[in-house]
Coordinates of C-alpha atoms in Angstrom, one line a residue:
M1 CA 15.6 25.0 17.2
A2 CA 18.1 23.8 14.7
D3 CA 16.9 21.6 11.9
L4 CA 18.2 18.1 12.1
F5 CA 19.4 18.4 8.5
D6 CA 20.9 21.9 8.8
G7 CA 24.3 22.1 7.3
Y8 CA 23.9 18.8 5.5
P9 CA 26.5 19.1 2.7
L10 CA 25.8 17.9 -0.9
G11 CA 28.7 16.9 -3.0
R12 CA 29.1 16.0 -6.6
Q13 CA 27.7 12.5 -6.0
W14 CA 24.1 11.7 -6.2
D15 CA 22.4 12.1 -2.8
E16 CA 19.7 9.6 -2.0
M17 CA 17.5 11.9 0.0
F18 CA 18.2 15.4 -1.2
A19 CA 17.9 16.9 -4.7
A20 CA 19.0 20.3 -3.4
P21 CA 19.6 21.7 0.1
G22 CA 16.5 21.3 2.2
R23 CA 14.5 19.8 -0.8
P24 CA 14.0 16.1 -0.4
R25 CA 13.3 13.8 -3.4
T26 CA 9.8 12.5 -3.8
P27 CA 10.2 9.1 -2.1
Y28 CA 11.8 10.8 0.9
T29 CA 9.2 13.5 1.4
G30 CA 7.3 11.7 4.2
L31 CA 10.5 10.6 6.0
F32 CA 12.0 14.1 5.9
S33 CA 8.8 15.5 7.4
S34 CA 8.9 12.9 10.2
L35 CA 12.6 13.3 11.1
Q36 CA 13.0 17.1 10.7
P37 CA 11.2 18.0 13.9
M38 CA 13.5 15.7 15.9
S39 CA 16.5 17.1 17.6
G40 CA 19.9 15.4 17.2
E41 CA 19.8 14.4 20.8
E42 CA 16.5 12.6 20.4
L43 CA 17.6 10.8 17.3
A44 CA 20.8 9.8 19.0
A45 CA 18.9 8.5 22.0
R46 CA 16.7 6.4 19.7
A47 CA 19.8 5.2 17.9
D48 CA 21.2 4.0 21.2
V49 CA 18.0 2.0 21.8
L50 CA 18.3 0.6 18.3
S51 CA 21.9 -0.5 19.0
Q52 CA 20.9 -2.1 22.3
T53 CA 18.1 -4.0 20.5
Y54 CA 20.7 -5.4 18.2
R55 CA 23.1 -6.4 20.9
D56 CA 20.3 -8.0 22.9
A57 CA 19.3 -10.0 19.8
G58 CA 22.9 -11.1 19.2
V59 CA 23.0 -9.6 15.7
T60 CA 26.8 -9.8 15.1
F61 CA 29.4 -10.0 12.4
A62 CA 32.9 -11.1 12.6
H63 CA 35.3 -8.2 11.6
A64 CA 39.1 -8.5 11.8
G65 CA 38.7 -11.8 13.7
E66 CA 36.4 -10.2 16.4
E67 CA 32.7 -10.8 16.8
Q68 CA 31.0 -7.4 16.9
P69 CA 27.5 -6.0 16.9
F70 CA 26.5 -5.2 13.3
P71 CA 26.1 -1.4 12.9
L72 CA 22.6 -0.4 11.8
D73 CA 22.1 3.3 11.0
I74 CA 18.8 4.7 12.2
V75 CA 18.0 6.7 9.0
P76 CA 16.5 4.3 6.5
R77 CA 17.0 4.3 2.7
V78 CA 13.9 4.8 0.7
I79 CA 13.2 3.6 -2.9
G80 CA 10.1 4.6 -4.8
H81 CA 7.9 1.9 -6.4
Q82 CA 8.7 2.9 -9.9
E83 CA 12.4 2.9 -9.5
W84 CA 12.2 -0.5 -7.7
S85 CA 10.2 -1.9 -10.6
V86 CA 13.2 -1.3 -12.8
I87 CA 15.6 -2.9 -10.3
E88 CA 13.3 -5.9 -9.9
R89 CA 13.1 -6.5 -13.7
G90 CA 16.9 -6.0 -14.1
V91 CA 17.9 -8.4 -11.4
A92 CA 15.5 -11.1 -12.5
Q93 CA 16.7 -10.7 -16.1
R94 CA 20.3 -11.1 -15.0
V95 CA 19.5 -14.2 -13.0
W96 CA 17.8 -15.9 -15.9
A97 CA 20.7 -15.2 -18.2
L98 CA 23.2 -16.5 -15.8
E99 CA 21.2 -19.6 -15.1
A100 CA 21.2 -20.3 -18.9
F101 CA 24.9 -19.6 -19.0
L102 CA 25.7 -22.1 -16.2
A103 CA 23.5 -24.8 -17.8
D104 CA 25.5 -24.2 -21.0
V105 CA 28.9 -24.2 -19.4
Y106 CA 28.3 -27.5 -17.7
G107 CA 26.3 -28.9 -20.7
A108 CA 26.5 -28.3 -24.4
G109 CA 28.8 -25.3 -24.4
E110 CA 27.0 -23.5 -27.3
V111 CA 28.0 -20.2 -25.9
F112 CA 31.6 -21.1 -26.8
T113 CA 30.7 -22.6 -30.2
D114 CA 28.9 -19.4 -31.1
R115 CA 31.9 -17.4 -29.9
I116 CA 30.0 -15.3 -27.4
V117 CA 32.4 -16.0 -24.6
P118 CA 35.9 -17.4 -25.1
R119 CA 36.2 -20.9 -23.6
S120 CA 39.5 -19.9 -22.0
V121 CA 37.6 -17.4 -19.8
V122 CA 35.8 -20.2 -18.2
T123 CA 38.5 -22.9 -18.1
T124 CA 40.9 -20.5 -16.5
S125 CA 38.5 -19.5 -13.8
A126 CA 39.4 -20.7 -10.3
H127 CA 35.7 -21.6 -9.7
F128 CA 35.2 -23.8 -12.8
H129 CA 34.8 -27.4 -11.6
R130 CA 35.0 -30.2 -14.2
A131 CA 33.4 -32.4 -11.5
A132 CA 30.2 -30.5 -12.0
H133 CA 30.1 -31.1 -15.8
G134 CA 26.9 -33.0 -16.8
L135 CA 25.3 -32.6 -13.4
V136 CA 21.8 -31.5 -14.1
P137 CA 19.7 -30.3 -11.0
P138 CA 16.2 -31.9 -10.6
N139 CA 14.3 -28.7 -11.6
G140 CA 17.1 -27.2 -13.6
V141 CA 17.9 -24.5 -11.0
R142 CA 21.5 -23.8 -10.1
V143 CA 21.1 -20.3 -8.7
H144 CA 18.6 -20.7 -6.0
V145 CA 19.7 -17.6 -4.2
S146 CA 21.7 -14.7 -5.7
G147 CA 22.8 -11.2 -4.6
I148 CA 23.4 -8.6 -7.3
D149 CA 25.4 -5.6 -6.1
L150 CA 24.3 -2.3 -7.4
V151 CA 25.6 1.2 -7.1
R152 CA 24.1 4.5 -8.2
D153 CA 26.4 6.7 -10.3
E154 CA 26.6 10.5 -10.4
A155 CA 23.7 10.8 -12.8
G156 CA 21.5 8.8 -10.4
D157 CA 21.4 5.6 -12.6
F158 CA 21.8 2.2 -11.0
R159 CA 24.6 0.1 -12.3
V160 CA 25.6 -3.5 -11.6
L161 CA 28.9 -3.8 -9.8
E162 CA 29.1 -7.5 -9.4
D163 CA 27.1 -10.7 -9.3
N164 CA 27.1 -13.1 -6.3
L165 CA 25.9 -16.6 -7.2
R166 CA 27.7 -18.8 -4.7
S167 CA 26.7 -18.0 -1.1
P168 CA 25.6 -14.4 -1.0
S169 CA 25.3 -13.3 2.6
G170 CA 23.5 -10.4 4.3
V171 CA 19.8 -11.2 4.0
S172 CA 19.5 -11.9 7.7
Y173 CA 20.4 -8.3 8.4
V174 CA 17.6 -7.2 6.0
I175 CA 15.1 -9.1 8.2
T176 CA 16.6 -8.1 11.6
N177 CA 17.0 -4.5 10.5
R178 CA 13.3 -4.2 9.8
A179 CA 12.3 -5.8 13.0
A180 CA 14.6 -3.5 15.0
M181 CA 13.4 -0.4 13.2
T182 CA 9.7 -1.1 13.6
S183 CA 10.3 -1.4 17.4
V184 CA 12.3 1.8 17.7
L185 CA 10.5 4.1 15.2
P186 CA 7.0 2.6 14.8
E187 CA 5.4 5.9 13.9
L188 CA 7.4 6.1 10.7
F189 CA 5.9 2.9 9.4
G190 CA 2.4 4.2 10.1
D191 CA 3.1 7.0 7.7
H192 CA 4.6 5.0 4.9
R193 CA 3.5 2.0 2.8
V194 CA 6.7 0.0 3.2
Q195 CA 6.8 -3.4 1.5
P196 CA 7.4 -6.2 3.9
V197 CA 10.5 -8.5 3.9
A198 CA 9.4 -11.1 6.4
E199 CA 8.3 -13.6 3.7
Y200 CA 11.9 -14.3 2.6
P201 CA 12.4 -17.5 4.7
G202 CA 9.1 -18.9 3.4
R203 CA 10.0 -18.1 -0.2
L204 CA 13.5 -19.6 0.2
L205 CA 12.1 -22.8 1.7
A206 CA 9.5 -23.2 -1.0
A207 CA 12.3 -22.8 -3.7
L208 CA 14.5 -25.4 -1.9
K209 CA 11.6 -27.9 -1.7
A210 CA 10.8 -27.3 -5.4
S211 CA 14.3 -28.4 -6.2
A212 CA 14.0 -31.7 -4.4
P213 CA 14.8 -34.9 -6.3
A214 CA 12.0 -36.4 -8.4
G215 CA 9.5 -38.5 -6.5
V216 CA 10.1 -36.9 -3.1
S217 CA 6.8 -35.4 -2.0
D218 CA 7.8 -34.2 1.4
P219 CA 11.5 -33.4 1.2
T220 CA 13.9 -32.9 4.1
V221 CA 15.9 -29.7 3.8
V222 CA 18.9 -28.9 5.9
L223 CA 21.2 -25.8 6.1
L224 CA 24.9 -26.8 6.1
T225 CA 27.2 -24.3 7.9
P226 CA 30.9 -24.4 8.4
G227 CA 30.3 -23.8 12.1
V228 CA 30.2 -21.1 14.8
Y229 CA 33.5 -19.6 13.8
N230 CA 32.2 -18.5 10.4
S231 CA 31.6 -14.8 10.0
A232 CA 28.0 -15.3 8.8
Y233 CA 27.1 -18.0 11.4
F234 CA 24.4 -15.7 12.8
E235 CA 22.7 -15.6 9.4
H236 CA 22.9 -19.4 9.1
A237 CA 21.3 -19.9 12.4
L238 CA 18.6 -17.3 11.8
L239 CA 17.6 -18.7 8.4
A240 CA 17.5 -22.3 9.6
R241 CA 15.3 -21.3 12.6
Q242 CA 12.9 -19.2 10.5
M243 CA 12.6 -21.9 7.8
G244 CA 12.1 -24.6 10.4
V245 CA 14.9 -26.8 9.1
E246 CA 17.9 -28.4 10.8
L247 CA 21.2 -26.4 11.0
V248 CA 23.9 -29.0 10.4
E249 CA 27.6 -29.2 10.1
G250 CA 29.6 -31.6 8.0
R251 CA 30.1 -34.0 10.9
D252 CA 26.3 -34.3 11.2
L253 CA 26.0 -35.7 7.7
V254 CA 26.9 -39.1 6.3
C255 CA 26.7 -40.3 2.7
S256 CA 26.3 -44.0 2.1
G257 CA 25.0 -45.9 -1.0
G258 CA 24.6 -42.6 -2.8
Q259 CA 22.2 -41.3 -0.1
V260 CA 22.9 -38.4 2.3
S261 CA 21.5 -38.7 5.8
M262 CA 21.9 -36.7 9.0
R263 CA 22.5 -38.2 12.3
T264 CA 19.7 -37.6 14.9
T265 CA 18.9 -39.0 18.3
D266 CA 16.4 -41.2 16.5
G267 CA 18.9 -42.6 14.1
Q268 CA 19.8 -41.5 10.6
Q269 CA 17.3 -39.4 8.6
R270 CA 17.4 -39.0 4.9
V271 CA 18.3 -35.6 3.5
D272 CA 16.9 -34.4 0.2
V273 CA 18.0 -30.8 -0.2
I274 CA 21.2 -29.3 1.3
Y275 CA 21.3 -25.5 1.4
R276 CA 25.0 -25.2 1.8
R277 CA 26.8 -22.1 3.1
I278 CA 30.3 -23.4 2.6
D279 CA 32.5 -23.0 -0.5
D280 CA 32.9 -25.6 -3.2
E281 CA 36.5 -26.3 -2.1
F282 CA 35.4 -27.5 1.3
L283 CA 32.1 -29.2 0.4
D284 CA 33.2 -32.7 -0.6
P285 CA 36.7 -34.0 0.2
V286 CA 36.3 -36.7 -2.4
H287 CA 36.4 -34.2 -5.3
F288 CA 37.9 -31.0 -3.8
R289 CA 40.1 -30.4 -0.9
S290 CA 40.9 -33.7 0.7
D291 CA 41.8 -32.1 4.0
S292 CA 38.4 -30.5 4.5
V293 CA 36.6 -31.5 7.7
I294 CA 33.6 -29.3 7.3
G295 CA 32.1 -30.9 4.3
C296 CA 30.5 -34.3 3.6
A297 CA 32.4 -36.9 1.6
G298 CA 30.4 -38.3 -1.3
V299 CA 27.8 -35.6 -1.5
L300 CA 28.6 -34.6 -5.0
N301 CA 28.2 -38.2 -6.2
A302 CA 24.8 -38.4 -4.5
A303 CA 23.8 -35.2 -6.3
R304 CA 24.9 -36.7 -9.6
A305 CA 22.9 -39.8 -8.8
G306 CA 19.8 -37.6 -8.3
R307 CA 19.5 -38.5 -4.6
V308 CA 20.1 -35.1 -3.2
T309 CA 20.1 -31.5 -4.4
I310 CA 22.9 -29.0 -3.5
A311 CA 21.8 -25.4 -3.4
N312 CA 23.4 -23.3 -4.7
A313 CA 24.9 -25.7 -7.3
V314 CA 28.6 -26.6 -7.4
G315 CA 30.5 -24.6 -9.9
N316 CA 28.4 -21.4 -9.8
G317 CA 31.4 -19.4 -9.1
V318 CA 32.4 -19.4 -12.8
A319 CA 29.4 -17.1 -13.5
D320 CA 30.3 -14.6 -10.8
D321 CA 33.9 -14.4 -11.8
K322 CA 34.5 -10.7 -12.2
L323 CA 36.1 -11.2 -15.7
L324 CA 32.9 -13.1 -16.8
Y325 CA 30.9 -10.1 -15.5
T326 CA 32.1 -8.0 -18.4
W327 CA 30.2 -10.4 -20.8
V328 CA 26.9 -10.5 -18.9
P329 CA 25.2 -7.9 -21.1
D330 CA 26.2 -10.1 -24.1
L331 CA 24.8 -13.2 -22.4
I332 CA 21.5 -11.4 -21.8
R333 CA 21.2 -10.6 -25.5
Y334 CA 22.4 -14.1 -26.5
Y335 CA 20.1 -16.2 -24.2
L336 CA 17.1 -13.9 -23.7
G337 CA 17.2 -11.8 -26.9
E338 CA 16.7 -8.7 -24.7
E339 CA 18.7 -5.5 -24.0
P340 CA 20.0 -5.3 -20.4
V341 CA 17.7 -3.5 -18.1
L342 CA 20.6 -2.6 -15.7
A343 CA 23.9 -1.5 -17.2
N344 CA 27.3 -2.6 -16.0
A345 CA 29.8 -0.2 -14.5
E346 CA 32.5 0.8 -17.0
T347 CA 34.9 -2.1 -16.9
H348 CA 38.1 -3.0 -18.9
R349 CA 39.4 -6.6 -19.5
L350 CA 43.1 -7.0 -19.4
D351 CA 43.1 -9.5 -22.2
E352 CA 45.0 -7.4 -24.8
P353 CA 48.6 -6.2 -24.4
D354 CA 47.6 -2.6 -25.3
T355 CA 44.9 -2.6 -22.7
V356 CA 47.3 -3.9 -20.1
E357 CA 49.8 -1.2 -20.8
W358 CA 47.1 1.5 -20.7
V359 CA 45.9 0.2 -17.4
L360 CA 49.4 0.0 -15.9
S361 CA 50.0 3.6 -16.9
S362 CA 46.7 4.7 -15.4
L363 CA 46.6 2.8 -12.1
D364 CA 46.3 6.0 -10.1
Q365 CA 43.1 6.8 -12.0
L366 CA 41.4 3.4 -11.9
V367 CA 39.9 0.9 -9.5
L368 CA 41.6 -2.6 -9.8
K369 CA 39.8 -5.7 -8.6
P370 CA 41.0 -9.3 -8.4
V371 CA 38.6 -11.4 -10.5
D372 CA 38.0 -14.0 -7.8
G373 CA 37.9 -11.8 -4.8
S374 CA 35.0 -11.2 -2.5
G375 CA 34.1 -9.0 0.5
G376 CA 36.0 -6.1 -0.9
K377 CA 39.4 -7.9 -0.3
G378 CA 42.2 -7.0 -2.7
I379 CA 40.5 -3.9 -4.2
V380 CA 42.8 -1.0 -4.9
I381 CA 41.2 2.4 -5.5
G382 CA 43.9 4.1 -7.5
P383 CA 43.1 7.8 -6.8
R384 CA 43.4 7.0 -3.0
A385 CA 46.3 4.6 -3.0
D386 CA 49.8 5.6 -2.1
E387 CA 52.8 5.2 -4.4
R388 CA 54.0 2.0 -2.7
T389 CA 50.6 0.3 -3.1
L390 CA 50.5 1.2 -6.8
E391 CA 54.0 -0.2 -7.4
E392 CA 53.1 -3.5 -5.7
L393 CA 49.8 -3.6 -7.7
A394 CA 51.7 -3.0 -11.0
V395 CA 53.9 -6.0 -10.3
K396 CA 50.8 -8.2 -9.7
V397 CA 49.0 -7.0 -12.8
R398 CA 51.9 -7.4 -15.1
S399 CA 52.6 -11.0 -13.9
S400 CA 49.0 -12.2 -14.3
P401 CA 46.6 -9.8 -16.1
R402 CA 43.9 -12.5 -16.3
D403 CA 43.4 -12.1 -12.5
W404 CA 42.4 -8.4 -12.7
I405 CA 39.8 -6.1 -14.1
A406 CA 39.9 -2.3 -14.2
Q407 CA 37.0 -0.1 -13.6
A408 CA 36.5 3.6 -13.9
P409 CA 35.8 5.1 -10.4
I410 CA 32.2 5.7 -9.6
G411 CA 31.2 8.4 -7.2
L412 CA 28.9 6.2 -5.1
S413 CA 25.8 7.9 -4.0
T414 CA 25.5 9.2 -0.5
S415 CA 22.8 8.8 2.1
P416 CA 22.1 10.8 5.3
T417 CA 23.7 8.8 8.2
L418 CA 23.8 9.5 11.9
I419 CA 27.5 10.0 12.8
N420 CA 28.4 11.2 16.3
G421 CA 25.0 12.7 16.9
R422 CA 24.9 14.6 13.6
I423 CA 23.5 13.7 10.2
A424 CA 26.2 13.4 7.6
P425 CA 26.5 12.0 4.0
R426 CA 28.0 8.5 3.7
H427 CA 28.5 6.3 0.6
V428 CA 26.1 3.4 0.1
D429 CA 25.5 0.5 -2.3
L430 CA 22.6 -2.0 -2.6
R431 CA 22.4 -5.8 -2.7
P432 CA 19.0 -7.0 -3.8
F433 CA 18.5 -10.8 -3.1
A434 CA 16.7 -13.0 -5.6
V435 CA 15.1 -16.4 -5.1
N436 CA 14.6 -18.7 -8.1
D437 CA 12.1 -21.6 -7.7
G438 CA 12.4 -22.7 -11.3
T439 CA 9.2 -20.9 -12.5
D440 CA 9.7 -17.5 -11.1
V441 CA 12.6 -15.2 -9.9
W442 CA 11.3 -13.3 -6.9
V443 CA 13.3 -10.3 -5.7
L444 CA 13.1 -9.4 -2.0
P445 CA 11.8 -5.8 -1.8
G446 CA 14.7 -3.6 -0.8
G447 CA 17.7 -5.8 -0.1
L448 CA 20.6 -4.8 2.0
T449 CA 21.9 -1.3 1.9
R450 CA 25.5 -1.2 3.0
V451 CA 27.0 2.0 4.2
A452 CA 30.7 3.0 4.5
L453 CA 30.9 4.6 7.9
P454 CA 34.3 6.5 7.7
E455 CA 34.0 9.8 5.9
G456 CA 34.8 9.5 2.2
E457 CA 35.3 5.7 2.3
L458 CA 34.1 3.9 -0.8
V459 CA 34.4 0.3 0.4
V460 CA 31.1 -0.5 2.0
N461 CA 31.5 -4.2 2.6
S462 CA 30.5 -5.5 6.1
S463 CA 33.8 -7.4 6.2
Q464 CA 35.6 -4.1 5.9
G465 CA 33.8 -2.5 8.8
G466 CA 30.8 -1.1 6.9
G467 CA 27.3 -0.8 8.4
S468 CA 23.8 -1.2 7.0
K469 CA 20.5 0.6 6.6
D470 CA 17.0 -0.6 6.6
T471 CA 15.9 -0.3 2.9
W472 CA 12.3 0.7 2.3
V473 CA 10.6 0.0 -0.9
L474 CA 7.4 2.0 -1.0
S475 CA 4.2 0.6 -2.5
A476 CA 2.4 2.4 -5.2
P477 CA -0.1 4.9 -3.7
R478 CA -3.6 3.7 -3.4
P479 CA -5.8 4.8 -6.3
A480 CA -7.9 7.8 -5.5
V481 CA -11.6 7.1 -5.0
E482 CA -13.4 8.8 -7.8
P483 CA -16.6 10.7 -6.8
V484 CA -19.8 9.3 -8.0
P485 CA -21.1 11.4 -10.9
E486 CA -24.3 13.2 -10.2
Q487 CA -27.2 11.7 -12.2
D488 CA -29.1 13.9 -14.6
V489 CA -32.3 15.0 -13.0
T490 CA -35.0 17.4 -13.9
R491 CA -35.7 19.9 -11.2
I492 CA -39.2 21.5 -11.0
E493 CA -39.7 24.3 -8.7
F494 CA -43.1 25.3 -7.3
T495 CA -44.3 28.5 -5.8
T496 CA -47.5 29.3 -3.9
E497 CA -49.0 30.6 -7.2
D498 CA -49.0 27.0 -8.5
L499 CA -51.2 25.8 -5.7
P500 CA -54.9 25.3 -6.6
V501 CA -57.5 27.8 -5.3
E502 CA -59.7 25.1 -3.9
P503 CA -58.0 22.4 -1.7
P504 CA -58.1 19.0 -3.3
A505 CA -60.6 16.4 -2.0
Q506 CA -59.2 14.3 0.8
D507 CA -57.9 11.0 -0.3
P508 CA -60.1 8.3 1.4
G509 CA -57.1 6.0 1.5
P510 CA -57.1 2.3 1.0
P511 CA -60.3 0.5 1.8
N512 CA -60.5 -0.8 5.3
D513 CA -61.4 -4.3 6.3
N514 CA -65.1 -3.6 6.5
A515 CA -65.3 -2.1 3.0
L516 CA -63.3 -4.9 1.6
A517 CA -65.6 -7.5 3.2
Q518 CA -68.7 -5.6 1.9
S519 CA -67.2 -5.7 -1.7
Q520 CA -66.5 -9.5 -1.4
Q521 CA -70.0 -10.1 -0.2
Q522 CA -71.5 -8.2 -3.1
Q523 CA -69.3 -10.2 -5.6
Q524 CA -70.3 -13.5 -3.9
G525 CA -74.0 -12.5 -4.1
A526 CA -73.8 -11.8 -7.9
E527 CA -72.2 -15.2 -8.5
M528 CA -74.9 -16.9 -6.5
A529 CA -77.6 -15.1 -8.7
I530 CA -75.9 -16.3 -11.9
S531 CA -75.8 -19.8 -10.6
A532 CA -79.5 -19.7 -9.9
V533 CA -80.3 -18.5 -13.4
H534 CA -78.4 -21.4 -14.9
R535 CA -80.1 -23.9 -12.7
D536 CA -83.5 -22.5 -13.8
G537 CA -82.5 -22.5 -17.5
D538 CA -83.9 -18.9 -18.0
G539 CA -80.8 -17.0 -18.5
P540 CA -78.0 -16.9 -21.0
S541 CA -74.9 -18.9 -20.4
P542 CA -71.9 -16.9 -19.4
R543 CA -69.9 -19.0 -22.0
A544 CA -71.9 -17.0 -24.7
G545 CA -69.8 -14.0 -23.8
M546 CA -72.4 -12.1 -21.9
A547 CA -71.0 -9.9 -19.2
I548 CA -72.3 -10.3 -15.8
S549 CA -72.8 -7.3 -13.5
A550 CA -72.9 -7.3 -9.9
P551 CA -76.2 -6.1 -8.4
G552 CA -76.7 -2.3 -8.7
E553 CA -74.1 -2.1 -11.5
V554 CA -74.8 -1.1 -15.1
P555 CA -73.5 -3.6 -17.6
P556 CA -71.3 -2.2 -20.4
C557 CA -73.0 -1.9 -23.9

C-alpha cells in the first residue's frame, strides 16, 4: 500500500514536517506515525466529515462578497514546546514595547524628543488620531488584544511580518478548528499532549473587566459589531456567546450625560467596557466620520470622562502602521532595554531619494506593501507580477513613497496539506494572539495558521481565499520517574554447616494468663509481708534503701 506521504516534494523552503524525505522533524514524529498508515481515501473521507462539521456549525467567512465555509485542512501544524517558548516571549515583548509607544505617542512624546522615531512618521499616519491625545485608559492598557503575524524563513527562523493592534480577527477559527479536529480525529489527541485553546474567551473577558473604569466592581461588557454583513460577524457572535456578554450594534447603544448605555427590554443598562470590532473611523460620528451609522455618537467623550473603556483603544493603528513596523526593534531597545527576541523581515523604508530610486529599479525583485493596508490587499509580489502591474506600481510609489515599504521576498515555509485527495506542500504563516490584562501578556498557545491553498501562492490571508490549520503546541514531556536507589544492605548467607549440632531449646513464648496471674499474686504477697513487718516494728524501713525480695528469691548483695 502506498505511503500517504510518498512523493511529497521538498523545495528550497523550510518544510514544517519534514527535515528530509520520509524523515519527520521531532515535533511531528507522533503525527507522522499516526497518519502514515492511512490511505489517501481514508484521510479524504475524514476531511469530508470535517468540512461537513464546519458547515453544520455555520463557520463561515465572507470572500469576494460571498459567505463561504471557512476551509480547514485536516493535517495540523505542530510546534514543539521549546520553539513555542521563544515565540511566546517574543510576542509578549513586542506587545509591551508597543503599549509603551502608544502611551508615549498620545502622551509625553519622549520617543520623538529622544529622536528614536521621527514625529512625522506618526503625524502622517492615516491612523493617528489627535482626538485620542491625552486619553489615558483606566488600567493603562491600549492593546487588549493583538495578533502578531509571523513567517518562517528558509533557515527555519521565525520573523515578524506585521503587527495587528486594532481588531485582529481569526481567533474564533482557532477555537472552532480545535473543536472540529477533536471530533474527527480524536485518536490523534490521545497520542499527543496538545495545549488547550478553550480558555481564550475567559482570558479575554477577564482582561476586559480589568480595564473597567475605576470604582466599578461588576462591570458590564458588550461586544460592538458592525453587523451581520461584516466578514468577521461569525467571530463576533461566537466570542460574545462564549464570554457571556451582549452582542450589540451601534443602534443598540446610547450616550447621554457622558454615560454609555444599551437599550434592553427592561430599559437602558449602563455599559462599562466596549470591546469594539469596528474601525476608528466609524466608531464615533462626533469625532470621526459623521456619516457613520454603525457607531455610537459621544462614546469617545465618555471614554475621556472615564465613564467607559474602549477596547482596543482609539488610535492604536498608528503602532501597526507598516512604516512604523520598521522601528519596532528600536522601540524594544528604547522602552525595555532588551534585544528583540523575534527579528523583523528585511524591510526598506522609502524615506530617502536614493532608496526610492533603488526600489523603483528593483520592483521585480521585491515585495511592495501599502503601509495602511490589511488583509493582504494591495500587496505586489514583484517576482510574480506582470509588466503592467509593475508599471502601475511604479507610478504609485513615485507619487507617494511614504505610503509604501519594500521587503525582500521570503520563501514562506510549507506544510503538508490535503489537496484533491493527495498530500502536497502549501505555504503557511502564523498569527499568535495575545491578551493584555495590564499585569500580564498571555499568548494563546498556537494561534491561527493560515495556508495558501493554490500551489505556489504566497498570500495566505483568509480574505484572499486562504484556509487554515489547527495549530498544536505540544507540552513538555513529563519528567521520567527516577527509580528508587537500592539501599545498602549487608547480606549474610547461611549454609547447613552453620546450623548447630543440637537443636536449640524451644522458646516457651510469652507467659500466658495463668503464669502472669501467678507472678502478680507472688508480688502482692511480698508487699503484704513487708507491710506486716512495718506494722510490727521489727524490720528495717524500705526507705533505708534495703531491697525487698519476693518470697523464694535471693536478695542481691
